[in-house]
Amino acid sequence: MAAFFMSRYEEIALAILRVMAGLMLMQHGAQKLLGVLGGDVAPMLSRGWIAGVLELVLGALVAIGLATRISAFILSGEMAFAYFLAHAPSGFWPVMNRGELPALYCFVFLYLSARGPGRYSVDAALARGRGVPTDPPRRANS
């Protein structure tokens, strides 16, 4: 019964997840590129600067739901790269190597790349304008 109750909010929950994940990642990009929010400006074309560009630009695209699948896929890979490069050498467990955030971001963005942006997104609005259906196909036993 509870699963049925919440299923009617699936698209809203997806939109909230997408927007918040994008906005939260943008903060990390702003730290690296702009030196705000307690961050330091990364040297241009350094690994940190490139990560900042990806986080700020692609995070914004994910937040508004434009080019969501490819943006989220790239961000998922960036977060995996960040985890294995910066955190995994300090130990196996994310809670011990302080890698919970990149690990969680990696899987959230991987999900968004597979699921797509949902009904409440720029991608969906553009598709509706072209007459393309935006709802994902449903299985018979859903």
PDB file of C-alpha atoms in Angstrom:
ATOM      1  CA  MET A   1       0.000   0.000   0.000  1.00  0.00           C
ATOM      2  CA  ALA A   2       2.782   2.472   0.909  1.00  0.00           C
ATOM      3  CA  ALA A   3       4.631   1.722  -2.337  1.00  0.00           C
ATOM      4  CA  PHE A   4       1.457   2.454  -4.299  1.00  0.00           C
ATOM      5  CA  PHE A   5       0.923   5.732  -2.428  1.00  0.00           C
ATOM      6  CA  MET A   6       4.422   7.009  -3.197  1.00  0.00           C
ATOM      7  CA  SER A   7       4.416   5.781  -6.788  1.00  0.00           C
ATOM      8  CA  ARG A   8       2.133   8.647  -7.786  1.00  0.00           C
ATOM      9  CA  TYR A   9       4.951  11.038  -6.813  1.00  0.00           C
ATOM     10  CA  GLU A  10       7.616   9.229  -8.845  1.00  0.00           C
ATOM     11  CA  GLU A  11       8.112  12.005 -11.413  1.00  0.00           C
ATOM     12  CA  ILE A  12       8.201  14.732  -8.765  1.00  0.00           C
ATOM     13  CA  ALA A  13      10.723  12.772  -6.684  1.00  0.00           C
ATOM     14  CA  LEU A  14      12.867  12.202  -9.780  1.00  0.00           C
ATOM     15  CA  ALA A  15      12.803  15.926 -10.567  1.00  0.00           C
ATOM     16  CA  ILE A  16      13.775  16.812  -6.994  1.00  0.00           C
ATOM     17  CA  LEU A  17      16.624  14.274  -7.024  1.00  0.00           C
ATOM     18  CA  ARG A  18      17.889  15.548 -10.386  1.00  0.00           C
ATOM     19  CA  VAL A  19      17.693  19.235  -9.460  1.00  0.00           C
ATOM     20  CA  MET A  20      19.268  18.820  -6.018  1.00  0.00           C
ATOM     21  CA  ALA A  21      22.074  16.546  -7.253  1.00  0.00           C
ATOM     22  CA  GLY A  22      22.913  19.042  -9.992  1.00  0.00           C
ATOM     23  CA  LEU A  23      22.780  22.068  -7.684  1.00  0.00           C
ATOM     24  CA  MET A  24      24.831  20.396  -4.981  1.00  0.00           C
ATOM     25  CA  LEU A  25      27.528  19.338  -7.431  1.00  0.00           C
ATOM     26  CA  MET A  26      27.602  22.861  -8.865  1.00  0.00           C
ATOM     27  CA  GLN A  27      28.757  24.077  -5.451  1.00  0.00           C
ATOM     28  CA  HIS A  28      31.898  21.949  -5.759  1.00  0.00           C
ATOM     29  CA  GLY A  29      32.518  23.353  -9.224  1.00  0.00           C
ATOM     30  CA  ALA A  30      32.053  26.907  -7.925  1.00  0.00           C
ATOM     31  CA  GLN A  31      34.626  26.220  -5.212  1.00  0.00           C
ATOM     32  CA  LYS A  32      37.203  25.085  -7.766  1.00  0.00           C
ATOM     33  CA  LEU A  33      36.532  27.696 -10.455  1.00  0.00           C
ATOM     34  CA  LEU A  34      35.479  30.764  -8.485  1.00  0.00           C
ATOM     35  CA  GLY A  35      37.096  30.225  -5.086  1.00  0.00           C
ATOM     36  CA  VAL A  36      33.762  30.713  -3.302  1.00  0.00           C
ATOM     37  CA  LEU A  37      32.077  28.656  -0.578  1.00  0.00           C
ATOM     38  CA  GLY A  38      35.368  27.997   1.169  1.00  0.00           C
ATOM     39  CA  GLY A  39      37.214  26.835  -1.927  1.00  0.00           C
ATOM     40  CA  ASP A  40      40.404  27.857  -3.664  1.00  0.00           C
ATOM     41  CA  VAL A  41      40.612  28.656  -7.373  1.00  0.00           C
ATOM     42  CA  ALA A  42      42.238  25.756  -9.207  1.00  0.00           C
ATOM     43  CA  PRO A  43      44.973  26.623 -11.730  1.00  0.00           C
ATOM     44  CA  MET A  44      43.610  26.834 -15.269  1.00  0.00           C
ATOM     45  CA  LEU A  45      43.666  23.521 -17.167  1.00  0.00           C
ATOM     46  CA  SER A  46      44.693  21.594 -14.044  1.00  0.00           C
ATOM     47  CA  ARG A  47      42.805  18.453 -13.087  1.00  0.00           C
ATOM     48  CA  GLY A  48      40.906  20.445 -10.437  1.00  0.00           C
ATOM     49  CA  TRP A  49      39.995  23.163 -12.935  1.00  0.00           C
ATOM     50  CA  ILE A  50      38.681  20.601 -15.443  1.00  0.00           C
ATOM     51  CA  ALA A  51      36.690  18.916 -12.672  1.00  0.00           C
ATOM     52  CA  GLY A  52      35.305  22.322 -11.699  1.00  0.00           C
ATOM     53  CA  VAL A  53      34.187  23.044 -15.262  1.00  0.00           C
ATOM     54  CA  LEU A  54      32.468  19.647 -15.502  1.00  0.00           C
ATOM     55  CA  GLU A  55      30.797  20.053 -12.119  1.00  0.00           C
ATOM     56  CA  LEU A  56      29.601  23.607 -12.708  1.00  0.00           C
ATOM     57  CA  VAL A  57      28.479  23.304 -16.339  1.00  0.00           C
ATOM     58  CA  LEU A  58      27.196  19.726 -16.422  1.00  0.00           C
ATOM     59  CA  GLY A  59      25.729  20.065 -12.927  1.00  0.00           C
ATOM     60  CA  ALA A  60      23.682  23.015 -14.216  1.00  0.00           C
ATOM     61  CA  LEU A  61      22.551  21.002 -17.256  1.00  0.00           C
ATOM     62  CA  VAL A  62      21.459  18.121 -15.022  1.00  0.00           C
ATOM     63  CA  ALA A  63      19.669  20.518 -12.655  1.00  0.00           C
ATOM     64  CA  ILE A  64      17.551  22.014 -15.447  1.00  0.00           C
ATOM     65  CA  GLY A  65      17.214  18.692 -17.247  1.00  0.00           C
ATOM     66  CA  LEU A  66      18.948  19.554 -20.531  1.00  0.00           C
ATOM     67  CA  ALA A  67      21.201  16.954 -22.222  1.00  0.00           C
ATOM     68  CA  THR A  68      20.649  15.080 -18.986  1.00  0.00           C
ATOM     69  CA  ARG A  69      21.620  11.553 -19.960  1.00  0.00           C
ATOM     70  CA  ILE A  70      25.024  12.404 -21.421  1.00  0.00           C
ATOM     71  CA  SER A  71      25.776  15.037 -18.761  1.00  0.00           C
ATOM     72  CA  ALA A  72      24.912  12.643 -15.938  1.00  0.00           C
ATOM     73  CA  PHE A  73      26.934   9.850 -17.558  1.00  0.00           C
ATOM     74  CA  ILE A  74      30.027  12.067 -17.808  1.00  0.00           C
ATOM     75  CA  LEU A  75      29.559  13.233 -14.213  1.00  0.00           C
ATOM     76  CA  SER A  76      29.192   9.631 -13.039  1.00  0.00           C
ATOM     77  CA  GLY A  77      32.541   8.841 -14.631  1.00  0.00           C
ATOM     78  CA  GLU A  78      34.129  11.954 -13.162  1.00  0.00           C
ATOM     79  CA  MET A  79      32.951  10.988  -9.687  1.00  0.00           C
ATOM     80  CA  ALA A  80      34.286   7.431 -10.106  1.00  0.00           C
ATOM     81  CA  PHE A  81      37.599   8.895 -11.246  1.00  0.00           C
ATOM     82  CA  ALA A  82      37.661  11.260  -8.250  1.00  0.00           C
ATOM     83  CA  TYR A  83      36.895   8.426  -5.858  1.00  0.00           C
ATOM     84  CA  PHE A  84      39.588   6.090  -7.121  1.00  0.00           C
ATOM     85  CA  LEU A  85      42.178   8.804  -7.567  1.00  0.00           C
ATOM     86  CA  ALA A  86      41.716  10.789  -4.355  1.00  0.00           C
ATOM     87  CA  HIS A  87      39.988   8.501  -1.858  1.00  0.00           C
ATOM     88  CA  ALA A  88      40.553   4.801  -2.562  1.00  0.00           C
ATOM     89  CA  PRO A  89      44.330   5.015  -1.951  1.00  0.00           C
ATOM     90  CA  SER A  90      43.515   5.889   1.690  1.00  0.00           C
ATOM     91  CA  GLY A  91      41.614   2.648   2.266  1.00  0.00           C
ATOM     92  CA  PHE A  92      38.846   0.421   0.955  1.00  0.00           C
ATOM     93  CA  TRP A  93      35.822   1.692   2.885  1.00  0.00           C
ATOM     94  CA  PRO A  94      34.315   5.022   1.727  1.00  0.00           C
ATOM     95  CA  VAL A  95      33.350   5.977   5.276  1.00  0.00           C
ATOM     96  CA  MET A  96      36.991   5.637   6.311  1.00  0.00           C
ATOM     97  CA  ASN A  97      38.626   7.235   3.246  1.00  0.00           C
ATOM     98  CA  ARG A  98      36.127  10.156   3.182  1.00  0.00           C
ATOM     99  CA  GLY A  99      34.880   9.116  -0.243  1.00  0.00           C
ATOM    100  CA  GLU A 100      31.160   8.845   0.514  1.00  0.00           C
ATOM    101  CA  LEU A 101      30.227  11.919  -1.533  1.00  0.00           C
ATOM    102  CA  PRO A 102      31.942  10.999  -4.793  1.00  0.00           C
ATOM    103  CA  ALA A 103      30.760   7.379  -4.465  1.00  0.00           C
ATOM    104  CA  LEU A 104      27.158   8.439  -3.886  1.00  0.00           C
ATOM    105  CA  TYR A 105      27.279  11.085  -6.632  1.00  0.00           C
ATOM    106  CA  CYS A 106      28.682   8.447  -8.996  1.00  0.00           C
ATOM    107  CA  PHE A 107      25.698   6.166  -8.520  1.00  0.00           C
ATOM    108  CA  VAL A 108      23.095   8.953  -8.464  1.00  0.00           C
ATOM    109  CA  PHE A 109      24.388  10.299 -11.780  1.00  0.00           C
ATOM    110  CA  LEU A 110      24.634   6.774 -13.205  1.00  0.00           C
ATOM    111  CA  TYR A 111      20.957   6.270 -12.319  1.00  0.00           C
ATOM    112  CA  LEU A 112      19.990   9.608 -13.882  1.00  0.00           C
ATOM    113  CA  SER A 113      21.884   8.736 -17.071  1.00  0.00           C
ATOM    114  CA  ALA A 114      19.949   5.459 -17.333  1.00  0.00           C
ATOM    115  CA  ARG A 115      16.539   6.802 -16.227  1.00  0.00           C
ATOM    116  CA  GLY A 116      16.626  10.134 -17.999  1.00  0.00           C
ATOM    117  CA  PRO A 117      15.482  13.520 -16.757  1.00  0.00           C
ATOM    118  CA  GLY A 118      11.794  12.788 -16.289  1.00  0.00           C
ATOM    119  CA  ARG A 119       8.653  14.710 -17.147  1.00  0.00           C
ATOM    120  CA  TYR A 120       9.656  17.941 -15.409  1.00  0.00           C
ATOM    121  CA  SER A 121      12.744  18.891 -17.408  1.00  0.00           C
ATOM    122  CA  VAL A 122      13.852  20.991 -20.348  1.00  0.00           C
ATOM    123  CA  ASP A 123      14.547  17.772 -22.290  1.00  0.00           C
ATOM    124  CA  ALA A 124      10.927  16.677 -21.815  1.00  0.00           C
ATOM    125  CA  ALA A 125       9.563  20.115 -22.738  1.00  0.00           C
ATOM    126  CA  LEU A 126      11.612  20.115 -25.952  1.00  0.00           C
ATOM    127  CA  ALA A 127      10.417  16.597 -26.778  1.00  0.00           C
ATOM    128  CA  ARG A 128       6.781  17.591 -26.174  1.00  0.00           C
ATOM    129  CA  GLY A 129       7.284  20.545 -28.503  1.00  0.00           C
ATOM    130  CA  ARG A 130       8.375  18.101 -31.219  1.00  0.00           C
ATOM    131  CA  GLY A 131       5.473  15.748 -30.457  1.00  0.00           C
ATOM    132  CA  VAL A 132       7.709  13.007 -29.028  1.00  0.00           C
ATOM    133  CA  PRO A 133       6.304  10.984 -26.082  1.00  0.00           C
ATOM    134  CA  THR A 134       8.308  11.618 -22.889  1.00  0.00           C
ATOM    135  CA  ASP A 135       6.989   8.963 -20.527  1.00  0.00           C
ATOM    136  CA  PRO A 136       9.171   5.856 -20.230  1.00  0.00           C
ATOM    137  CA  PRO A 137       7.563   2.593 -21.389  1.00  0.00           C
ATOM    138  CA  ARG A 138       5.913   0.696 -18.551  1.00  0.00           C
ATOM    139  CA  ARG A 139       6.124  -3.025 -17.992  1.00  0.00           C
ATOM    140  CA  ALA A 140       2.847  -4.927 -17.866  1.00  0.00           C
ATOM    141  CA  ASN A 141       3.348  -5.995 -14.221  1.00  0.00           C
ATOM    142  CA  SER A 142       4.234  -2.542 -12.823  1.00  0.00           C
TER     143      SER A 142
END
